[in-house]
mmCIF file of C-alpha atoms and ligand atoms in Angstrom:
data_model
loop_
_atom_site.group_PDB
_atom_site.id
_atom_site.type_symbol
_atom_site.label_atom_id
_atom_site.label_comp_id
_atom_site.label_asym_id
_atom_site.label_seq_id
_atom_site.Cartn_x
_atom_site.Cartn_y
_atom_site.Cartn_z
ATOM 1 C CA MET A 17 62.548 -26.053 31.793
ATOM 2 C CA SER A 18 64.350 -23.203 30.028
ATOM 3 C CA ASP A 19 67.866 -24.106 29.021
ATOM 4 C CA GLU A 20 68.971 -20.459 28.933
ATOM 5 C CA LYS A 21 68.051 -20.030 32.588
ATOM 6 C CA LEU A 22 69.878 -23.234 33.549
ATOM 7 C CA ASP A 23 72.917 -22.109 31.549
ATOM 8 C CA LEU A 24 72.831 -18.695 33.224
ATOM 9 C CA LEU A 25 72.690 -20.197 36.710
ATOM 10 C CA ALA A 26 75.436 -22.685 35.887
ATOM 11 C CA ASP A 27 77.574 -19.818 34.616
ATOM 12 C CA ARG A 28 77.018 -17.854 37.821
ATOM 13 C CA LEU A 29 77.925 -20.889 39.920
ATOM 14 C CA ARG A 30 81.026 -21.570 37.829
ATOM 15 C CA ARG A 31 82.295 -18.041 38.613
ATOM 16 C CA ALA A 32 81.272 -18.105 42.301
ATOM 17 C CA SER A 33 83.536 -18.789 45.260
ATOM 18 C CA ARG A 34 80.953 -18.214 48.020
ATOM 19 C CA VAL A 35 77.670 -20.088 47.569
ATOM 20 C CA THR A 36 74.755 -20.388 50.014
ATOM 21 C CA ILE A 37 71.871 -22.819 49.534
ATOM 22 C CA LEU A 38 68.579 -22.648 51.469
ATOM 23 C CA THR A 39 66.472 -25.806 51.252
ATOM 24 C CA GLY A 40 62.916 -26.699 52.194
ATOM 25 C CA ALA A 41 60.543 -29.643 52.081
ATOM 26 C CA GLY A 42 60.461 -29.700 48.281
ATOM 27 C CA VAL A 43 64.027 -31.065 48.264
ATOM 28 C CA SER A 44 62.867 -34.174 50.146
ATOM 29 C CA ALA A 45 59.644 -34.649 48.154
ATOM 30 C CA ALA A 46 61.356 -37.016 45.679
ATOM 31 C CA SER A 47 62.473 -39.121 48.678
ATOM 32 C CA GLY A 48 58.835 -39.606 49.696
ATOM 33 C CA VAL A 49 58.786 -37.092 52.569
ATOM 34 C CA PRO A 50 55.496 -35.147 52.549
ATOM 35 C CA THR A 51 55.820 -31.377 52.180
ATOM 36 C CA PHE A 52 53.792 -29.046 54.392
ATOM 37 C CA ARG A 53 51.803 -26.870 52.017
ATOM 38 C CA GLY A 54 52.076 -28.567 48.576
ATOM 39 C CA SER A 55 49.406 -31.013 47.398
ATOM 40 C CA GLY A 56 48.993 -33.726 50.031
ATOM 41 C CA GLY A 57 50.995 -31.489 52.368
ATOM 42 C CA LEU A 58 50.908 -32.104 56.137
ATOM 43 C CA TRP A 59 49.185 -28.799 56.911
ATOM 44 C CA ARG A 60 46.396 -29.806 54.511
ATOM 45 C CA GLN A 61 45.698 -32.906 56.621
ATOM 46 C CA PHE A 62 46.554 -31.685 60.110
ATOM 47 C CA ARG A 63 46.210 -28.410 62.029
ATOM 48 C CA ALA A 64 49.655 -27.014 62.809
ATOM 49 C CA GLU A 65 48.280 -25.302 65.898
ATOM 50 C CA ASP A 66 47.238 -28.725 67.283
ATOM 51 C CA LEU A 67 50.585 -30.390 66.669
ATOM 52 C CA ALA A 68 53.513 -27.996 66.194
ATOM 53 C CA THR A 69 53.323 -25.400 68.982
ATOM 54 C CA PRO A 70 54.421 -25.419 72.650
ATOM 55 C CA GLY A 71 50.760 -24.848 73.581
ATOM 56 C CA ALA A 72 49.666 -27.961 71.678
ATOM 57 C CA PHE A 73 52.327 -30.000 73.491
ATOM 58 C CA SER A 74 51.246 -28.678 76.901
ATOM 59 C CA ARG A 75 47.634 -29.526 76.100
ATOM 60 C CA ASP A 76 48.176 -33.022 74.691
ATOM 61 C CA PRO A 77 51.783 -34.344 74.596
ATOM 62 C CA VAL A 78 50.614 -37.852 73.623
ATOM 63 C CA LEU A 79 48.772 -36.581 70.528
ATOM 64 C CA VAL A 80 51.779 -34.517 69.499
ATOM 65 C CA TRP A 81 54.139 -37.463 70.044
ATOM 66 C CA GLU A 82 51.879 -39.838 68.111
ATOM 67 C CA TRP A 83 52.146 -37.454 65.169
ATOM 68 C CA TYR A 84 55.940 -37.142 65.418
ATOM 69 C CA ALA A 85 56.253 -40.903 65.861
ATOM 70 C CA TRP A 86 54.248 -41.328 62.637
ATOM 71 C CA ARG A 87 56.539 -38.864 60.786
ATOM 72 C CA ARG A 88 59.659 -40.608 62.164
ATOM 73 C CA GLU A 89 58.376 -43.975 60.971
ATOM 74 C CA LEU A 90 57.606 -42.571 57.508
ATOM 75 C CA ILE A 91 60.909 -40.727 57.158
ATOM 76 C CA ALA A 92 63.012 -43.601 58.533
ATOM 77 C CA ALA A 93 62.191 -45.434 55.294
ATOM 78 C CA CYS A 94 63.288 -42.510 53.089
ATOM 79 C CA LYS A 95 66.690 -42.098 51.481
ATOM 80 C CA PRO A 96 68.435 -39.009 50.098
ATOM 81 C CA ASN A 97 67.549 -38.305 46.435
ATOM 82 C CA PRO A 98 69.732 -36.758 43.662
ATOM 83 C CA ALA A 99 68.839 -33.255 44.957
ATOM 84 C CA HIS A 100 70.482 -34.065 48.310
ATOM 85 C CA ASP A 101 73.465 -35.643 46.538
ATOM 86 C CA VAL A 102 74.119 -32.569 44.351
ATOM 87 C CA VAL A 103 73.827 -30.224 47.354
ATOM 88 C CA ALA A 104 76.233 -32.455 49.317
ATOM 89 C CA ARG A 105 78.739 -32.430 46.438
ATOM 90 C CA TRP A 106 78.502 -28.658 46.075
ATOM 91 C CA SER A 107 78.888 -28.198 49.843
ATOM 92 C CA LYS A 108 82.441 -29.514 49.370
ATOM 93 C CA SER A 109 83.320 -28.102 45.977
ATOM 94 C CA PHE A 110 83.075 -24.323 46.352
ATOM 95 C CA GLU A 111 85.641 -22.234 48.247
ATOM 96 C CA ARG A 112 82.892 -21.598 50.767
ATOM 97 C CA CYS A 113 79.464 -23.252 50.579
ATOM 98 C CA THR A 114 76.881 -23.094 53.371
ATOM 99 C CA VAL A 115 73.722 -25.198 53.331
ATOM 100 C CA ILE A 116 70.836 -23.846 55.406
ATOM 101 C CA THR A 117 67.966 -26.306 55.748
ATOM 102 C CA GLN A 118 64.482 -25.909 57.169
ATOM 103 C CA ASN A 119 64.032 -29.682 56.908
ATOM 104 C CA VAL A 120 64.024 -31.784 60.074
ATOM 105 C CA ASP A 121 64.372 -35.144 58.233
ATOM 106 C CA ASP A 122 68.210 -35.125 58.294
ATOM 107 C CA LEU A 123 68.414 -36.436 54.714
ATOM 108 C CA HIS A 124 71.080 -33.780 54.107
ATOM 109 C CA VAL A 125 73.033 -35.359 57.003
ATOM 110 C CA GLN A 126 72.624 -38.808 55.466
ATOM 111 C CA ALA A 127 73.911 -37.393 52.156
ATOM 112 C CA ASP A 128 77.054 -36.272 54.047
ATOM 113 C CA THR A 129 76.528 -32.539 53.476
ATOM 114 C CA ALA A 130 79.267 -30.207 54.766
ATOM 115 C CA ASN A 131 78.607 -26.852 56.528
ATOM 116 C CA LEU A 132 74.977 -27.751 57.192
ATOM 117 C CA LEU A 133 72.833 -25.455 59.353
ATOM 118 C CA ARG A 134 69.623 -27.132 60.569
ATOM 119 C CA VAL A 135 67.630 -24.012 61.514
ATOM 120 C CA HIS A 136 64.422 -25.912 62.403
ATOM 121 C CA GLY A 137 66.115 -28.706 64.333
ATOM 122 C CA SER A 138 65.840 -32.442 63.759
ATOM 123 C CA LEU A 139 63.203 -35.156 64.182
ATOM 124 C CA TRP A 140 66.001 -37.419 65.499
ATOM 125 C CA GLU A 141 67.010 -35.117 68.359
ATOM 126 C CA LEU A 142 65.057 -35.027 71.630
ATOM 127 C CA SER A 143 65.322 -32.741 74.642
ATOM 128 C CA CYS A 144 63.803 -32.386 78.118
ATOM 129 C CA TRP A 145 60.465 -30.556 78.074
ATOM 130 C CA ARG A 146 61.091 -29.350 81.645
ATOM 131 C CA LYS A 147 64.587 -28.129 80.719
ATOM 132 C CA CYS A 148 66.057 -30.050 83.662
ATOM 133 C CA GLY A 149 69.572 -29.312 82.377
ATOM 134 C CA ALA A 150 70.034 -32.549 80.454
ATOM 135 C CA SER A 151 71.700 -31.979 77.046
ATOM 136 C CA PRO A 152 69.578 -32.816 73.994
ATOM 137 C CA TRP A 153 70.109 -36.410 72.837
ATOM 138 C CA HIS A 154 70.011 -38.305 69.546
ATOM 139 C CA ASP A 155 67.392 -41.071 69.177
ATOM 140 C CA GLU A 156 66.660 -42.833 65.908
ATOM 141 C CA SER A 157 64.607 -45.650 67.404
ATOM 142 C CA VAL A 158 61.500 -46.502 65.322
ATOM 143 C CA PRO A 159 59.224 -47.193 67.019
ATOM 144 C CA LEU A 160 60.141 -45.087 70.033
ATOM 145 C CA GLN A 161 60.730 -47.208 73.140
ATOM 146 C CA THR A 162 58.044 -45.372 75.086
ATOM 147 C CA LEU A 163 55.315 -42.984 73.906
ATOM 148 C CA PRO A 164 55.695 -40.311 75.064
ATOM 149 C CA PRO A 165 59.470 -40.670 75.418
ATOM 150 C CA LEU A 166 60.942 -39.509 78.729
ATOM 151 C CA CYS A 167 64.005 -37.517 79.726
ATOM 152 C CA PRO A 168 66.754 -39.960 80.776
ATOM 153 C CA ALA A 169 67.970 -37.468 83.414
ATOM 154 C CA CYS A 170 64.799 -36.378 85.242
ATOM 155 C CA GLY A 171 62.233 -38.904 84.023
ATOM 156 C CA GLY A 172 59.994 -36.051 82.857
ATOM 157 C CA LEU A 173 58.522 -35.618 79.382
ATOM 158 C CA ALA A 174 60.870 -35.388 76.409
ATOM 159 C CA ARG A 175 59.993 -33.165 73.467
ATOM 160 C CA PRO A 176 60.955 -33.437 69.752
ATOM 161 C CA GLY A 177 64.106 -31.413 68.927
ATOM 162 C CA VAL A 178 62.295 -29.370 66.272
ATOM 163 C CA VAL A 179 61.460 -25.644 66.294
ATOM 164 C CA TRP A 180 57.745 -25.140 66.746
ATOM 165 C CA PHE A 181 55.657 -22.193 65.573
ATOM 166 C CA GLY A 182 56.105 -19.321 67.991
ATOM 167 C CA GLU A 183 59.558 -20.505 69.092
ATOM 168 C CA SER A 184 62.884 -18.844 68.279
ATOM 169 C CA LEU A 185 65.286 -20.519 65.913
ATOM 170 C CA PRO A 186 68.640 -21.707 67.342
ATOM 171 C CA ARG A 187 70.869 -18.630 67.762
ATOM 172 C CA ARG A 188 74.172 -20.202 66.583
ATOM 173 C CA GLU A 189 72.627 -21.533 63.386
ATOM 174 C CA MET A 190 70.762 -18.293 62.619
ATOM 175 C CA GLU A 191 73.860 -16.153 63.202
ATOM 176 C CA ALA A 192 75.834 -18.424 60.858
ATOM 177 C CA ALA A 193 72.958 -18.321 58.330
ATOM 178 C CA ALA A 194 72.891 -14.522 58.406
ATOM 179 C CA ALA A 195 76.674 -14.425 57.889
ATOM 180 C CA ALA A 196 76.329 -16.821 54.949
ATOM 181 C CA CYS A 197 74.063 -14.297 53.207
ATOM 182 C CA ALA A 198 77.308 -12.498 52.289
ATOM 183 C CA CYS A 199 77.870 -14.628 49.199
ATOM 184 C CA ASP A 200 78.160 -14.557 45.399
ATOM 185 C CA VAL A 201 75.189 -16.857 44.726
ATOM 186 C CA PHE A 202 72.232 -17.490 47.067
ATOM 187 C CA LEU A 203 70.036 -20.383 45.921
ATOM 188 C CA THR A 204 66.663 -21.309 47.449
ATOM 189 C CA VAL A 205 65.470 -24.807 46.618
ATOM 190 C CA GLY A 206 62.099 -26.430 47.353
ATOM 191 C CA THR A 207 60.655 -23.907 49.783
ATOM 192 C CA SER A 208 57.385 -21.956 49.682
ATOM 193 C CA ALA A 209 59.286 -18.916 51.020
ATOM 194 C CA ILE A 210 56.556 -17.913 53.488
ATOM 195 C CA VAL A 211 57.906 -19.055 56.870
ATOM 196 C CA TYR A 212 60.118 -16.438 58.547
ATOM 197 C CA PRO A 213 62.849 -15.849 59.570
ATOM 198 C CA ALA A 214 64.259 -18.406 57.055
ATOM 199 C CA ALA A 215 62.227 -16.866 54.203
ATOM 200 C CA GLY A 216 63.915 -13.512 54.881
ATOM 201 C CA LEU A 217 67.430 -14.782 54.135
ATOM 202 C CA VAL A 218 67.148 -14.524 50.328
ATOM 203 C CA HIS A 219 66.172 -10.861 50.652
ATOM 204 C CA GLU A 220 69.110 -10.252 52.987
ATOM 205 C CA ALA A 221 71.457 -11.921 50.479
ATOM 206 C CA LYS A 222 70.040 -9.813 47.639
ATOM 207 C CA ARG A 223 70.535 -6.629 49.655
ATOM 208 C CA GLY A 224 74.146 -7.750 50.169
ATOM 209 C CA GLY A 225 74.686 -7.984 46.393
ATOM 210 C CA ALA A 226 74.397 -11.764 45.945
ATOM 211 C CA PHE A 227 72.990 -13.204 42.719
ATOM 212 C CA THR A 228 69.753 -14.819 43.920
ATOM 213 C CA ALA A 229 67.971 -17.762 42.301
ATOM 214 C CA GLU A 230 64.977 -19.946 43.143
ATOM 215 C CA LEU A 231 64.450 -23.587 42.135
ATOM 216 C CA ASN A 232 60.929 -24.695 43.075
ATOM 217 C CA LEU A 233 58.043 -26.706 41.651
ATOM 218 C CA ASP A 234 55.624 -23.781 41.990
ATOM 219 C CA PRO A 235 56.015 -19.992 41.999
ATOM 220 C CA THR A 236 56.419 -18.460 45.479
ATOM 221 C CA PRO A 237 56.404 -14.937 46.954
ATOM 222 C CA ALA A 238 60.185 -14.926 46.344
ATOM 223 C CA SER A 239 59.878 -15.679 42.607
ATOM 224 C CA ALA A 240 59.457 -12.014 41.688
ATOM 225 C CA GLU A 241 62.277 -10.936 44.014
ATOM 226 C CA VAL A 242 65.088 -13.192 42.844
ATOM 227 C CA GLU A 243 67.181 -12.588 39.743
ATOM 228 C CA LEU A 244 66.301 -16.020 38.394
ATOM 229 C CA ALA A 245 63.339 -18.286 39.147
ATOM 230 C CA ILE A 246 63.242 -21.759 37.587
ATOM 231 C CA HIS A 247 60.217 -23.927 38.246
ATOM 232 C CA GLY A 248 60.431 -27.732 38.193
ATOM 233 C CA PRO A 249 61.378 -30.699 40.391
ATOM 234 C CA ALA A 250 64.492 -30.069 42.516
ATOM 235 C CA ASP A 251 66.151 -33.404 41.812
ATOM 236 C CA ARG A 252 65.955 -32.884 38.038
ATOM 237 C CA LEU A 253 66.885 -29.185 38.095
ATOM 238 C CA LEU A 254 69.901 -29.639 40.388
ATOM 239 C CA SER A 255 71.149 -32.686 38.470
ATOM 240 C CA ASP A 256 70.801 -30.744 35.226
ATOM 241 C CA ILE A 257 72.764 -27.768 36.557
ATOM 242 C CA ALA A 258 75.418 -30.067 38.060
ATOM 243 C CA GLN A 259 75.786 -31.676 34.620
ATOM 244 C CA ARG A 260 76.403 -28.257 33.116
ATOM 245 C CA LEU A 261 79.115 -27.533 35.709
ATOM 246 C CA ILE A 262 81.200 -30.555 34.711
ATOM 247 C CA PRO A 263 84.158 -29.097 32.729
HETATM 248 N N1 LIG B 305 60.871 -30.128 43.722
HETATM 249 C C1 LIG B 305 60.936 -28.793 43.997
HETATM 250 N N2 LIG B 305 60.007 -28.139 44.751
HETATM 251 C C2 LIG B 305 58.976 -28.876 45.219
HETATM 252 C C3 LIG B 305 58.832 -30.264 44.940
HETATM 253 C C4 LIG B 305 59.848 -30.892 44.147
HETATM 254 N N3 LIG B 305 59.812 -32.193 43.853
HETATM 255 N N4 LIG B 305 57.685 -30.710 45.537
HETATM 256 C C5 LIG B 305 57.132 -29.617 46.153
HETATM 257 N N5 LIG B 305 57.904 -28.525 45.942
HETATM 258 C C6 LIG B 305 57.726 -27.157 46.443
HETATM 259 C C7 LIG B 305 56.270 -26.735 46.607
HETATM 260 O O1 LIG B 305 55.860 -26.088 45.412
HETATM 261 C C8 LIG B 305 56.343 -25.750 47.773
HETATM 262 O O2 LIG B 305 56.488 -24.407 47.293
HETATM 263 O O3 LIG B 305 58.288 -27.131 47.721
HETATM 264 C C9 LIG B 305 57.642 -26.131 48.507
HETATM 265 C C10 LIG B 305 57.432 -26.722 49.884
HETATM 266 O O4 LIG B 305 56.854 -25.739 50.669
HETATM 267 P P1 LIG B 305 56.334 -26.086 52.146
HETATM 268 O O5 LIG B 305 55.562 -27.330 52.118
HETATM 269 O O6 LIG B 305 55.700 -24.851 52.656
HETATM 270 O O7 LIG B 305 57.697 -26.405 52.928
HETATM 271 P P2 LIG B 305 58.801 -25.388 53.480
HETATM 272 O O8 LIG B 305 58.910 -24.177 52.637
HETATM 273 O O9 LIG B 305 60.020 -26.177 53.697
HETATM 274 O O10 LIG B 305 58.149 -24.998 54.902
HETATM 275 C C11 LIG B 305 58.870 -24.152 55.749
HETATM 276 O O11 LIG B 305 57.220 -24.429 57.477
HETATM 277 O O12 LIG B 305 55.757 -25.918 58.333
HETATM 278 C C12 LIG B 305 56.927 -25.251 58.596
HETATM 279 O O13 LIG B 305 58.787 -25.825 59.945
HETATM 280 C C13 LIG B 305 58.097 -26.205 58.795
HETATM 281 O O14 LIG B 305 60.313 -26.125 57.838
HETATM 282 C C14 LIG B 305 58.943 -25.962 57.559
HETATM 283 C C15 LIG B 305 58.600 -24.534 57.191
#
């Protein structure tokens, strides 16, 4: 962990008024939430195309729900870690700070993060698969009352409120995320930077003149693009930088 790099990033943050933070699964790793592509990652054990696409759900909604029920049970036992706490503190301490998360575990919500954009949805939101007109609803029951859960309005299948491969991201969140690329510092934390459109945001911010930095355990395709790449565990790196920001 190079102190100069941490000092440089802390200095940039100290002088910034507009900060945008993009987070991925690596931020929740220290809370016990499995990542997708790191060691022991979900996509190493399961085939995304069998579990996280509309086609997979049409083919076998029970299989898909069993998998989401398993993830809900696992994540229900997880708590925010120091990485979430630092991001939550920063979300309220800069003139403008936007937090864009790809995570569906809502640990940023639990950490009381302000200006949070959940661009891949939430494991704790459900909606009607048949789009009967019912508004999406919040459901934190573990275990789920029925498997598969049903739409309270039409009695049809409910689906998890997450964005699956091949689906568009929520327009309001993505428009706000694009606007937040106009910032002084754009920080990506704990993401492999390969899933678009979220992985494109750091490049957009760089084009807009933002100072870009990556905090991640391993190098990613973005490491060579950003002004500063620091590799290590998110909870330790963020806590270290936060320490440096204390006057
Ligand atoms: N601290 C920092 N980074 C970590 C840590 C840690 N403790 N543990 C793992 N990482 C890094 C890994 O090196 C990896 O580069 O976090 C990254 C996690 O990458 P992915 O598992 O690919 O997760 P993410 O980038 O969030 O995935 C994006 O893909 O599967 C879809 O919709 C899903 O939102 C997800 C999207």
